[in-house]
mmCIF file of C-alpha atoms in Angstrom:
data_model
loop_
_atom_site.group_PDB
_atom_site.id
_atom_site.type_symbol
_atom_site.label_atom_id
_atom_site.label_comp_id
_atom_site.label_asym_id
_atom_site.label_seq_id
_atom_site.Cartn_x
_atom_site.Cartn_y
_atom_site.Cartn_z
ATOM 1 C CA SER A 971 -9.914 -37.050 6.804
ATOM 2 C CA ASN A 972 -8.706 -36.558 3.240
ATOM 3 C CA PRO A 973 -5.597 -38.749 2.705
ATOM 4 C CA ALA A 974 -4.124 -36.108 0.396
ATOM 5 C CA CYS A 975 -4.272 -33.319 2.974
ATOM 6 C CA HIS A 976 -1.113 -31.575 4.173
ATOM 7 C CA LYS A 977 0.772 -33.218 7.015
ATOM 8 C CA ASN A 978 1.827 -29.911 8.523
ATOM 9 C CA SER A 979 0.569 -26.331 8.710
ATOM 10 C CA VAL A 980 -0.881 -24.834 5.526
ATOM 11 C CA GLU A 981 0.658 -21.441 4.757
ATOM 12 C CA THR A 982 -1.042 -20.320 1.512
ATOM 13 C CA VAL A 983 -4.235 -21.190 -0.377
ATOM 14 C CA GLN A 984 -5.118 -19.578 -3.726
ATOM 15 C CA TRP A 985 -7.824 -20.081 -6.334
ATOM 16 C CA TYR A 986 -6.785 -20.683 -9.903
ATOM 17 C CA PRO A 987 -7.479 -17.188 -11.351
ATOM 18 C CA HIS A 988 -9.422 -18.306 -14.425
ATOM 19 C CA ASP A 989 -11.516 -21.184 -13.094
ATOM 20 C CA THR A 990 -12.870 -21.977 -9.613
ATOM 21 C CA GLY A 991 -12.670 -25.665 -10.478
ATOM 22 C CA MET A 992 -9.072 -25.675 -9.242
ATOM 23 C CA PHE A 993 -7.119 -24.217 -6.341
ATOM 24 C CA LEU A 994 -3.595 -24.512 -4.946
ATOM 25 C CA SER A 995 -2.293 -25.003 -1.412
ATOM 26 C CA SER A 996 1.182 -25.137 0.093
ATOM 27 C CA GLY A 997 2.600 -25.625 3.551
ATOM 28 C CA MET A 998 5.410 -26.623 5.862
ATOM 29 C CA ASP A 999 5.352 -30.242 4.618
ATOM 30 C CA ASN A 1000 7.340 -29.133 1.515
ATOM 31 C CA LEU A 1001 4.405 -29.752 -0.835
ATOM 32 C CA LEU A 1002 2.559 -27.581 -3.344
ATOM 33 C CA ASN A 1003 -0.760 -29.293 -4.100
ATOM 34 C CA VAL A 1004 -3.089 -28.617 -7.022
ATOM 35 C CA TRP A 1005 -6.677 -29.552 -6.102
ATOM 36 C CA ASP A 1006 -9.758 -30.402 -8.141
ATOM 37 C CA THR A 1007 -12.552 -28.445 -6.452
ATOM 38 C CA ASN A 1008 -15.298 -30.845 -7.558
ATOM 39 C CA THR A 1009 -13.679 -34.053 -6.301
ATOM 40 C CA LEU A 1010 -11.464 -32.503 -3.592
ATOM 41 C CA GLU A 1011 -8.573 -34.604 -4.853
ATOM 42 C CA VAL A 1012 -4.985 -33.624 -5.538
ATOM 43 C CA VAL A 1013 -4.436 -33.771 -9.308
ATOM 44 C CA GLU A 1014 -0.833 -32.525 -9.262
ATOM 45 C CA GLN A 1015 1.824 -32.301 -6.588
ATOM 46 C CA PHE A 1016 5.204 -30.543 -6.449
ATOM 47 C CA ASN A 1017 7.778 -31.430 -3.790
ATOM 48 C CA ILE A 1018 10.062 -28.449 -3.085
ATOM 49 C CA HIS A 1019 12.093 -30.413 -0.453
ATOM 50 C CA GLN A 1020 11.948 -27.445 1.909
ATOM 51 C CA PRO A 1021 9.106 -25.922 3.990
ATOM 52 C CA ILE A 1022 7.067 -23.548 1.798
ATOM 53 C CA TYR A 1023 6.246 -20.075 3.117
ATOM 54 C CA ASN A 1024 4.306 -18.653 0.193
ATOM 55 C CA HIS A 1025 3.253 -19.284 -3.404
ATOM 56 C CA HIS A 1026 1.502 -17.180 -6.036
ATOM 57 C CA ILE A 1027 0.097 -17.645 -9.543
ATOM 58 C CA SER A 1028 -0.388 -14.744 -11.948
ATOM 59 C CA SER A 1029 -3.934 -13.550 -12.572
ATOM 60 C CA ILE A 1030 -3.131 -12.012 -15.985
ATOM 61 C CA ALA A 1031 -0.689 -14.484 -17.536
ATOM 62 C CA THR A 1032 -1.654 -15.841 -20.951
ATOM 63 C CA GLN A 1033 1.761 -17.088 -22.127
ATOM 64 C CA HIS A 1034 2.744 -19.198 -19.111
ATOM 65 C CA TYR A 1035 1.219 -21.230 -16.276
ATOM 66 C CA LEU A 1036 3.952 -20.740 -13.688
ATOM 67 C CA VAL A 1037 3.518 -20.802 -9.922
ATOM 68 C CA ALA A 1038 6.212 -18.918 -7.980
ATOM 69 C CA VAL A 1039 7.154 -20.618 -4.714
ATOM 70 C CA GLY A 1040 9.088 -19.122 -1.795
ATOM 71 C CA SER A 1041 10.556 -21.549 0.717
ATOM 72 C CA ARG A 1042 13.261 -21.994 3.321
ATOM 73 C CA ARG A 1043 15.767 -22.181 0.480
ATOM 74 C CA GLU A 1044 17.380 -18.994 -0.850
ATOM 75 C CA VAL A 1045 16.001 -19.597 -4.352
ATOM 76 C CA VAL A 1046 12.575 -19.076 -5.920
ATOM 77 C CA ASN A 1047 11.080 -22.155 -7.592
ATOM 78 C CA LEU A 1048 8.880 -21.824 -10.685
ATOM 79 C CA CYS A 1049 6.430 -24.721 -11.087
ATOM 80 C CA ASP A 1050 4.719 -25.192 -14.452
ATOM 81 C CA LEU A 1051 1.093 -26.337 -14.158
ATOM 82 C CA LYS A 1052 0.986 -27.240 -17.839
ATOM 83 C CA SER A 1053 3.934 -29.638 -17.851
ATOM 84 C CA GLY A 1054 3.734 -30.681 -14.200
ATOM 85 C CA SER A 1055 7.419 -29.984 -13.563
ATOM 86 C CA MET A 1056 9.642 -27.330 -12.022
ATOM 87 C CA THR A 1057 11.019 -25.380 -14.971
ATOM 88 C CA HIS A 1058 13.834 -23.431 -13.274
ATOM 89 C CA THR A 1059 14.885 -21.559 -10.163
ATOM 90 C CA LEU A 1060 15.648 -17.870 -9.593
ATOM 91 C CA LYS A 1061 18.907 -17.323 -7.707
ATOM 92 C CA GLY A 1062 19.975 -14.117 -5.979
ATOM 93 C CA HIS A 1063 18.656 -14.061 -2.426
ATOM 94 C CA ARG A 1064 20.990 -15.020 0.408
ATOM 95 C CA SER A 1065 18.411 -16.518 2.745
ATOM 96 C CA SER A 1066 14.874 -17.911 2.930
ATOM 97 C CA VAL A 1067 12.262 -16.397 0.612
ATOM 98 C CA TYR A 1068 9.205 -15.475 2.702
ATOM 99 C CA THR A 1069 6.904 -13.917 0.121
ATOM 100 C CA VAL A 1070 6.341 -13.844 -3.664
ATOM 101 C CA GLN A 1071 3.947 -11.843 -5.840
ATOM 102 C CA TRP A 1072 3.382 -11.594 -9.611
ATOM 103 C CA SER A 1073 2.761 -8.165 -11.084
ATOM 104 C CA PRO A 1074 -0.868 -7.500 -12.134
ATOM 105 C CA LEU A 1075 0.496 -5.334 -14.966
ATOM 106 C CA GLU A 1076 3.314 -7.390 -16.541
ATOM 107 C CA GLU A 1077 2.889 -11.149 -16.665
ATOM 108 C CA TYR A 1078 6.632 -11.876 -16.668
ATOM 109 C CA THR A 1079 7.440 -9.586 -13.719
ATOM 110 C CA LEU A 1080 7.779 -11.127 -10.258
ATOM 111 C CA ALA A 1081 8.552 -9.546 -6.869
ATOM 112 C CA THR A 1082 10.054 -11.517 -3.979
ATOM 113 C CA GLY A 1083 10.914 -10.696 -0.367
ATOM 114 C CA SER A 1084 13.473 -12.525 1.711
ATOM 115 C CA ARG A 1085 14.959 -12.965 5.146
ATOM 116 C CA ASP A 1086 18.054 -11.188 3.787
ATOM 117 C CA ASN A 1087 16.129 -7.859 4.137
ATOM 118 C CA ARG A 1088 15.859 -7.390 0.372
ATOM 119 C CA ILE A 1089 13.127 -7.232 -2.275
ATOM 120 C CA PHE A 1090 13.972 -8.393 -5.790
ATOM 121 C CA ILE A 1091 12.122 -7.558 -8.993
ATOM 122 C CA TRP A 1092 12.570 -10.291 -11.604
ATOM 123 C CA ASP A 1093 11.904 -10.622 -15.319
ATOM 124 C CA ILE A 1094 11.767 -14.388 -15.790
ATOM 125 C CA ARG A 1095 12.502 -14.060 -19.522
ATOM 126 C CA ARG A 1096 16.010 -12.747 -18.896
ATOM 127 C CA ALA A 1097 19.033 -14.915 -18.301
ATOM 128 C CA SER A 1098 20.061 -12.931 -15.204
ATOM 129 C CA SER A 1099 16.354 -12.488 -14.270
ATOM 130 C CA VAL A 1100 16.981 -9.803 -11.612
ATOM 131 C CA VAL A 1101 15.782 -6.417 -12.843
ATOM 132 C CA ALA A 1102 16.182 -4.415 -9.643
ATOM 133 C CA VAL A 1103 16.878 -4.630 -5.922
ATOM 134 C CA LEU A 1104 14.705 -2.139 -4.045
ATOM 135 C CA ASP A 1105 16.747 0.227 -1.870
ATOM 136 C CA GLN A 1106 15.085 1.884 1.116
ATOM 137 C CA TYR A 1107 17.495 4.842 0.807
ATOM 138 C CA ASN A 1108 16.928 5.297 -2.948
ATOM 139 C CA GLY A 1109 20.608 4.920 -3.716
ATOM 140 C CA GLU A 1110 21.870 7.134 -0.927
ATOM 141 C CA LEU A 1111 23.778 5.241 1.753
ATOM 142 C CA HIS A 1112 22.587 5.865 5.290
ATOM 143 C CA ALA A 1113 24.900 7.951 7.425
ATOM 144 C CA THR A 1114 25.751 4.971 9.637
ATOM 145 C CA SER A 1115 26.156 2.527 6.760
ATOM 146 C CA SER A 1116 29.592 1.386 5.745
ATOM 147 C CA LYS A 1117 30.781 2.329 2.288
ATOM 148 C CA GLY A 1118 30.035 -0.302 -0.311
ATOM 149 C CA ARG A 1119 27.417 -2.055 1.782
ATOM 150 C CA SER A 1120 24.741 -3.756 -0.346
ATOM 151 C CA CYS A 1121 21.360 -2.038 -0.421
ATOM 152 C CA THR A 1122 18.471 -3.318 1.672
ATOM 153 C CA SER A 1123 14.723 -2.819 1.411
ATOM 154 C CA HIS A 1124 14.035 -3.106 5.171
ATOM 155 C CA ASN A 1125 16.028 -3.191 8.380
ATOM 156 C CA GLY A 1126 14.691 -6.681 8.954
ATOM 157 C CA ALA A 1127 13.337 -9.679 7.103
ATOM 158 C CA VAL A 1128 10.732 -8.909 4.430
ATOM 159 C CA ARG A 1129 7.646 -10.852 5.479
ATOM 160 C CA GLY A 1130 4.972 -9.573 3.096
ATOM 161 C CA ILE A 1131 4.633 -7.811 -0.278
ATOM 162 C CA HIS A 1132 1.586 -6.850 -2.332
ATOM 163 C CA PHE A 1133 1.117 -4.966 -5.603
ATOM 164 C CA THR A 1134 -1.666 -2.401 -5.902
ATOM 165 C CA TYR A 1135 -4.456 -3.329 -8.300
ATOM 166 C CA ASP A 1136 -3.070 -1.188 -11.130
ATOM 167 C CA GLY A 1137 0.447 -2.587 -10.657
ATOM 168 C CA ARG A 1138 1.999 0.878 -10.328
ATOM 169 C CA PHE A 1139 2.996 0.491 -6.668
ATOM 170 C CA LEU A 1140 4.279 -2.248 -4.382
ATOM 171 C CA LEU A 1141 3.699 -2.418 -0.623
ATOM 172 C CA SER A 1142 6.116 -4.291 1.634
ATOM 173 C CA TYR A 1143 6.250 -5.127 5.337
ATOM 174 C CA GLY A 1144 9.279 -6.232 7.359
ATOM 175 C CA THR A 1145 10.246 -7.357 10.828
ATOM 176 C CA ASP A 1146 11.358 -3.759 11.435
ATOM 177 C CA ASN A 1147 7.603 -3.076 11.857
ATOM 178 C CA VAL A 1148 7.619 -0.705 8.885
ATOM 179 C CA LEU A 1149 5.287 -0.670 5.886
ATOM 180 C CA ARG A 1150 6.824 0.820 2.741
ATOM 181 C CA LEU A 1151 5.285 1.967 -0.542
ATOM 182 C CA TRP A 1152 7.444 1.546 -3.657
ATOM 183 C CA ASP A 1153 6.996 2.989 -7.120
ATOM 184 C CA ALA A 1154 7.007 -0.140 -9.275
ATOM 185 C CA THR A 1155 7.922 1.816 -12.420
ATOM 186 C CA ASN A 1156 11.313 3.031 -11.140
ATOM 187 C CA GLY A 1157 11.844 1.052 -7.915
ATOM 188 C CA LYS A 1158 11.969 4.163 -5.715
ATOM 189 C CA ASN A 1159 10.846 4.325 -2.095
ATOM 190 C CA THR A 1160 7.995 6.866 -1.994
ATOM 191 C CA LEU A 1161 8.735 7.607 1.705
ATOM 192 C CA VAL A 1162 5.054 7.498 2.713
ATOM 193 C CA ASN A 1163 4.911 7.297 6.519
ATOM 194 C CA TYR A 1164 2.446 4.754 7.939
ATOM 195 C CA GLY A 1165 3.966 4.767 11.420
ATOM 196 C CA LYS A 1166 4.997 1.651 13.318
ATOM 197 C CA ILE A 1167 2.868 -1.447 12.684
ATOM 198 C CA TYR A 1168 3.443 -4.258 15.167
ATOM 199 C CA ASN A 1169 2.803 -7.931 14.512
ATOM 200 C CA THR A 1170 4.537 -10.698 16.456
ATOM 201 C CA SER A 1171 3.580 -13.569 14.151
ATOM 202 C CA SER A 1172 6.616 -15.656 13.229
ATOM 203 C CA LYS A 1173 5.188 -16.648 9.833
ATOM 204 C CA GLY A 1174 4.604 -14.790 6.597
ATOM 205 C CA TYR A 1175 2.675 -11.538 6.844
ATOM 206 C CA GLN A 1176 -0.447 -11.666 4.669
ATOM 207 C CA PHE A 1177 -2.199 -8.330 4.229
ATOM 208 C CA SER A 1178 -4.705 -7.183 1.629
ATOM 209 C CA LEU A 1179 -5.665 -4.194 -0.518
ATOM 210 C CA SER A 1180 -8.849 -2.786 -1.972
ATOM 211 C CA SER A 1181 -9.488 -0.179 -4.641
ATOM 212 C CA GLU A 1182 -12.705 1.809 -4.799
ATOM 213 C CA GLY A 1183 -11.744 4.284 -7.499
ATOM 214 C CA LEU A 1184 -11.504 7.220 -5.123
ATOM 215 C CA CYS A 1185 -8.685 5.747 -3.069
ATOM 216 C CA ASP A 1186 -6.699 2.557 -2.438
ATOM 217 C CA TYR A 1187 -6.886 1.033 1.035
ATOM 218 C CA VAL A 1188 -4.568 -1.459 2.727
ATOM 219 C CA TYR A 1189 -5.683 -3.761 5.553
ATOM 220 C CA LEU A 1190 -2.894 -4.713 7.948
ATOM 221 C CA PRO A 1191 -2.982 -7.303 10.762
ATOM 222 C CA THR A 1192 -1.502 -5.634 13.824
ATOM 223 C CA GLU A 1193 -1.448 -7.790 16.937
ATOM 224 C CA GLY A 1194 -5.103 -8.721 17.594
ATOM 225 C CA ASN A 1195 -6.588 -6.029 15.334
ATOM 226 C CA ILE A 1196 -6.731 -4.992 11.679
ATOM 227 C CA ALA A 1197 -5.708 -1.428 10.816
ATOM 228 C CA THR A 1198 -6.932 0.319 7.660
ATOM 229 C CA TYR A 1199 -4.762 2.909 5.902
ATOM 230 C CA GLU A 1200 -4.950 5.016 2.776
ATOM 231 C CA VAL A 1201 -2.203 3.710 0.522
ATOM 232 C CA GLN A 1202 -1.117 6.991 -1.078
ATOM 233 C CA THR A 1203 -1.177 9.174 2.049
ATOM 234 C CA GLY A 1204 -0.437 6.748 4.899
ATOM 235 C CA ARG A 1205 -3.422 8.097 6.863
ATOM 236 C CA GLN A 1206 -4.988 5.576 9.243
ATOM 237 C CA LEU A 1207 -8.748 5.370 8.783
ATOM 238 C CA SER A 1208 -9.919 2.804 11.299
ATOM 239 C CA THR A 1209 -9.067 -0.192 13.460
ATOM 240 C CA HIS A 1210 -11.137 -3.378 13.366
ATOM 241 C CA ARG A 1211 -11.301 -5.169 16.719
ATOM 242 C CA GLY A 1212 -12.825 -8.607 17.193
ATOM 243 C CA HIS A 1213 -10.153 -11.288 17.434
ATOM 244 C CA TYR A 1214 -9.027 -12.561 20.830
ATOM 245 C CA ASN A 1215 -5.489 -13.360 19.733
ATOM 246 C CA ASN A 1216 -2.951 -12.395 17.082
ATOM 247 C CA VAL A 1217 -4.346 -11.845 13.557
ATOM 248 C CA ASN A 1218 -2.315 -13.869 11.048
ATOM 249 C CA CYS A 1219 -3.847 -12.930 7.704
ATOM 250 C CA CYS A 1220 -6.629 -11.048 5.941
ATOM 251 C CA CYS A 1221 -8.115 -11.089 2.445
ATOM 252 C CA PHE A 1222 -10.413 -8.593 0.709
ATOM 253 C CA ASN A 1223 -13.315 -9.703 -1.523
ATOM 254 C CA PRO A 1224 -13.941 -6.932 -4.103
ATOM 255 C CA TYR A 1225 -17.203 -8.466 -5.323
ATOM 256 C CA ARG A 1226 -18.941 -8.507 -1.937
ATOM 257 C CA GLN A 1227 -16.933 -5.600 -0.456
ATOM 258 C CA GLU A 1228 -16.007 -7.791 2.490
ATOM 259 C CA LEU A 1229 -12.797 -8.451 4.390
ATOM 260 C CA TYR A 1230 -11.973 -11.871 5.818
ATOM 261 C CA SER A 1231 -9.449 -12.313 8.629
ATOM 262 C CA GLY A 1232 -7.987 -15.337 10.390
ATOM 263 C CA GLY A 1233 -6.311 -15.351 13.776
ATOM 264 C CA SER A 1234 -4.587 -17.526 16.332
ATOM 265 C CA ASP A 1235 -7.889 -17.630 18.245
ATOM 266 C CA SER A 1236 -9.099 -20.164 15.608
ATOM 267 C CA ASN A 1237 -11.713 -17.718 14.304
ATOM 268 C CA ILE A 1238 -12.404 -16.428 10.801
ATOM 269 C CA LEU A 1239 -14.213 -13.082 10.887
ATOM 270 C CA VAL A 1240 -16.088 -11.310 8.087
ATOM 271 C CA TRP A 1241 -15.998 -7.500 7.992
ATOM 272 C CA SER A 1242 -18.116 -5.129 5.915
ATOM 273 C CA CYS A 1243 -15.981 -2.497 4.152
ATOM 274 C CA ASN A 1244 -18.680 -0.290 2.639
ATOM 275 C CA ASP A 1245 -18.264 2.126 5.532
ATOM 276 C CA HIS A 1246 -15.024 3.523 4.079
ATOM 277 C CA TYR A 1247 -16.688 4.704 0.890
ATOM 278 C CA GLU A 1248 -19.712 6.147 2.726
ATOM 279 C CA SER A 1249 -17.436 7.902 5.221
ATOM 280 C CA TYR A 1250 -15.373 9.350 2.364
ATOM 281 C CA VAL A 1251 -18.470 10.733 0.591
ATOM 282 C CA LYS A 1252 -19.905 12.191 3.816
ATOM 283 C CA THR A 1253 -16.594 13.830 4.693
ATOM 284 C CA LYS A 1254 -16.242 15.409 1.259
ATOM 285 C CA SER A 1255 -19.831 16.664 1.414
ATOM 286 C CA ARG A 1256 -19.215 18.204 4.819
ATOM 287 C CA MET A 1257 -16.040 19.894 3.574
ATOM 288 C CA LYS A 1258 -17.881 21.409 0.617
ATOM 289 C CA GLU A 1259 -20.595 22.731 2.945
ATOM 290 C CA GLN A 1260 -17.942 24.273 5.166
ATOM 291 C CA GLU A 1261 -16.295 25.948 2.170
ATOM 292 C CA ARG A 1262 -19.658 27.335 1.103
ATOM 293 C CA ASP A 1263 -20.902 28.451 4.515
ATOM 294 C CA VAL A 1264 -17.758 29.693 6.230
ATOM 295 C CA ASP A 1265 -17.454 33.488 6.396
ATOM 296 C CA ILE A 1266 -14.127 34.738 7.639
ATOM 297 C CA LYS A 1267 -13.258 38.418 7.431
ATOM 298 C CA ALA A 1268 -10.357 39.302 5.191
ATOM 299 C CA ASP A 1269 -8.868 41.463 7.953
ATOM 300 C CA ASP A 1270 -8.191 38.345 9.989
ATOM 301 C CA PHE A 1271 -5.595 37.227 7.454
ATOM 302 C CA LYS A 1272 -2.310 38.901 6.561
ATOM 303 C CA TYR A 1273 -0.555 38.164 3.324
ATOM 304 C CA TYR A 1274 3.181 38.429 3.758
ATOM 305 C CA HIS A 1275 4.138 37.262 0.265
ATOM 306 C CA ASP A 1276 2.562 37.588 -3.125
ATOM 307 C CA THR A 1277 2.431 34.508 -5.329
ATOM 308 C CA TRP A 1278 3.763 36.205 -8.466
ATOM 309 C CA SER A 1279 7.272 36.802 -9.688
ATOM 310 C CA SER A 1280 8.578 40.382 -9.815
ATOM 311 C CA ASP A 1281 11.196 39.682 -12.472
ATOM 312 C CA GLU A 1282 10.794 39.568 -16.240
ATOM 313 C CA ASP A 1283 8.683 36.431 -15.978
ATOM 314 C CA ALA A 1284 6.029 38.233 -13.951
ATOM 315 C CA GLY A 1285 3.330 35.858 -15.090
ATOM 316 C CA ALA A 1286 4.931 32.740 -13.618
ATOM 317 C CA LEU A 1287 3.005 31.499 -10.611
ATOM 318 C CA ARG A 1288 5.029 30.491 -7.587
ATOM 319 C CA GLN A 1289 3.974 27.478 -5.565
ATOM 320 C CA ARG A 1290 3.738 28.290 -1.884
ATOM 321 C CA ILE A 1291 4.323 25.393 0.477
ATOM 322 C CA LEU A 1292 2.943 25.540 3.998
ATOM 323 C CA SER A 1293 5.694 23.796 5.935
ATOM 324 C CA GLY A 1294 4.374 24.036 9.491
ATOM 325 C CA VAL A 1295 1.516 25.120 11.715
ATOM 326 C CA THR A 1296 1.719 25.596 15.481
ATOM 327 C CA CYS A 1297 -1.170 25.782 17.917
ATOM 328 C CA PRO A 1298 0.229 25.572 21.476
ATOM 329 C CA GLY A 1299 -2.243 24.928 24.250
ATOM 330 C CA THR A 1300 -4.918 23.518 21.937
ATOM 331 C CA TRP A 1301 -7.316 21.147 23.670
ATOM 332 C CA LEU A 1302 -9.321 18.716 21.537
ATOM 333 C CA LYS A 1303 -12.414 18.190 23.632
ATOM 334 C CA ASN A 1304 -14.077 15.422 21.622
ATOM 335 C CA ARG A 1305 -10.970 14.075 19.849
ATOM 336 C CA ASP A 1306 -12.620 14.736 16.492
ATOM 337 C CA ASP A 1307 -10.772 14.670 13.171
ATOM 338 C CA VAL A 1308 -8.521 17.685 12.565
ATOM 339 C CA SER A 1309 -8.154 19.714 9.365
ATOM 340 C CA ILE A 1310 -6.455 22.987 8.353
ATOM 341 C CA ALA A 1311 -8.456 25.909 6.912
ATOM 342 C CA ILE A 1312 -6.589 28.129 4.427
ATOM 343 C CA ARG A 1313 -8.110 31.356 3.075
ATOM 344 C CA LEU A 1314 -6.864 33.024 -0.100
ATOM 345 C CA PHE A 1315 -8.585 35.298 -2.637
ATOM 346 C CA ASN A 1316 -11.626 35.433 -0.310
ATOM 347 C CA ARG A 1317 -12.032 31.672 -0.578
ATOM 348 C CA THR A 1318 -11.503 29.121 2.182
ATOM 349 C CA LYS A 1319 -10.472 25.536 1.633
ATOM 350 C CA PHE A 1320 -9.973 22.705 4.086
ATOM 351 C CA THR A 1321 -7.464 19.885 4.067
ATOM 352 C CA TYR A 1322 -8.712 16.330 4.276
ATOM 353 C CA PRO A 1323 -9.598 15.525 7.936
ATOM 354 C CA SER A 1324 -6.914 13.618 9.807
ATOM 355 C CA LEU A 1325 -7.030 11.585 12.994
ATOM 356 C CA PRO A 1326 -5.918 13.620 16.054
ATOM 357 C CA ILE A 1327 -2.667 11.690 16.417
ATOM 358 C CA PHE A 1328 0.340 13.953 16.787
ATOM 359 C CA PRO A 1329 2.445 14.936 14.982
ATOM 360 C CA LEU A 1330 -0.182 15.723 12.345
ATOM 361 C CA ILE A 1331 0.979 15.149 8.778
ATOM 362 C CA PHE A 1332 -0.797 16.821 5.846
ATOM 363 C CA ASN A 1333 0.379 16.206 2.301
ATOM 364 C CA GLU A 1334 -2.115 17.951 0.042
ATOM 365 C CA THR A 1335 -2.255 20.542 -2.698
ATOM 366 C CA LEU A 1336 -5.087 23.083 -2.458
ATOM 367 C CA PRO A 1337 -5.554 25.041 -5.699
ATOM 368 C CA PHE A 1338 -6.945 28.586 -5.507
ATOM 369 C CA GLU A 1339 -8.229 30.328 -8.622
ATOM 370 C CA LYS A 1340 -9.326 33.921 -9.214
ATOM 371 C CA ILE A 1341 -10.087 35.853 -12.392
ATOM 372 C CA PHE A 1342 -8.850 39.479 -12.518
ATOM 373 C CA THR A 1343 -11.030 41.067 -15.181
ATOM 374 C CA ASN A 1344 -9.334 44.479 -15.029
ATOM 375 C CA CYS A 1345 -5.789 43.230 -15.632
ATOM 376 C CA ARG A 1346 -4.513 42.986 -19.176
ATOM 377 C CA ASP A 1347 -0.901 41.915 -18.568
ATOM 378 C CA PRO A 1348 1.137 40.288 -15.750
ATOM 379 C CA SER A 1349 2.634 43.595 -14.610
ATOM 380 C CA GLN A 1350 -0.823 45.005 -13.783
ATOM 381 C CA LEU A 1351 -1.634 41.769 -11.957
ATOM 382 C CA ALA A 1352 1.577 42.032 -9.926
ATOM 383 C CA GLU A 1353 0.624 45.575 -8.852
ATOM 384 C CA VAL A 1354 -2.803 44.393 -7.759
ATOM 385 C CA LEU A 1355 -1.344 41.546 -5.709
ATOM 386 C CA GLU A 1356 1.241 43.813 -4.079
ATOM 387 C CA GLY A 1357 -1.570 46.001 -2.824
ATOM 388 C CA VAL A 1358 -3.416 43.111 -1.185
#
């Protein structure tokens, strides 16, 4: 009913970070609209002349009022809210720009993802602007890649990117159905494995993150559900089911600890996310009880290697890495979470429980400490450990 409304599908809506009296919307009608919340009128309008896939305004910027816009063009437009004009464009991509995101750490740093399979990091103060192109192989060409081939971030179009709250990492999703975690400080692929994540939506992929101090979580639309993963480990925590069709987007509210999702079934659902924190605390409490109560005889364990050097540097501790565990014929009756128990120095520790989805992947460091009161130098300690 509003004469100023978009004439085609709306792709992105975002509050002005510093004042709820204004918000921005963009869509496939080529327009970026700036709205007055009180009057519901458009107070400023930018015509990009191409369908807009995504826009984003920085939440920390104090020196500029720029809105980054990704559209069907291969350039990124920067619209200045203060002057009401498009200041300049960022050139470098070879195809449509699907997603844009300002860094929450550096106000002049911008990340963009494109149909050309690449993610660019920009510093808008520089003449060349491009700081880095993220390479999924970290500089090492794939065995099947031709020599000299330009680096790519995904084996498909990049449809969604999102910085973590501290700005140290960047998550990206592509049409190759892969979610990748990048170190924003050096541009390296961290190689965290989230598994295949399927979503058939033809538009931009809008996912969300939350940070509860203990761990960062990412919420990913996957077909008609929303999957929750731990950002740093790639471990899947849960799957939210409720939509009757494909889920197109989700957004986390840190103040109410709620997740909002929208789908092709024309429904917007509200999810409570407090369960993750409570589950984390309960799991840790249970693990501590198991460490305290478990009583395993030392004879049941054989130590094939000591953890101390036998050379001149006898006091240097070696780090032992458990590379594999086999348990053929194991039957998980109740499909409960699985963890590994490791006993050393008469102490038993458990890895963080993982979903019983094989192959199981554990990436943890379990420190064991013991004080040898009768040893005065490393050589005596080495003799004690050799006799274990």
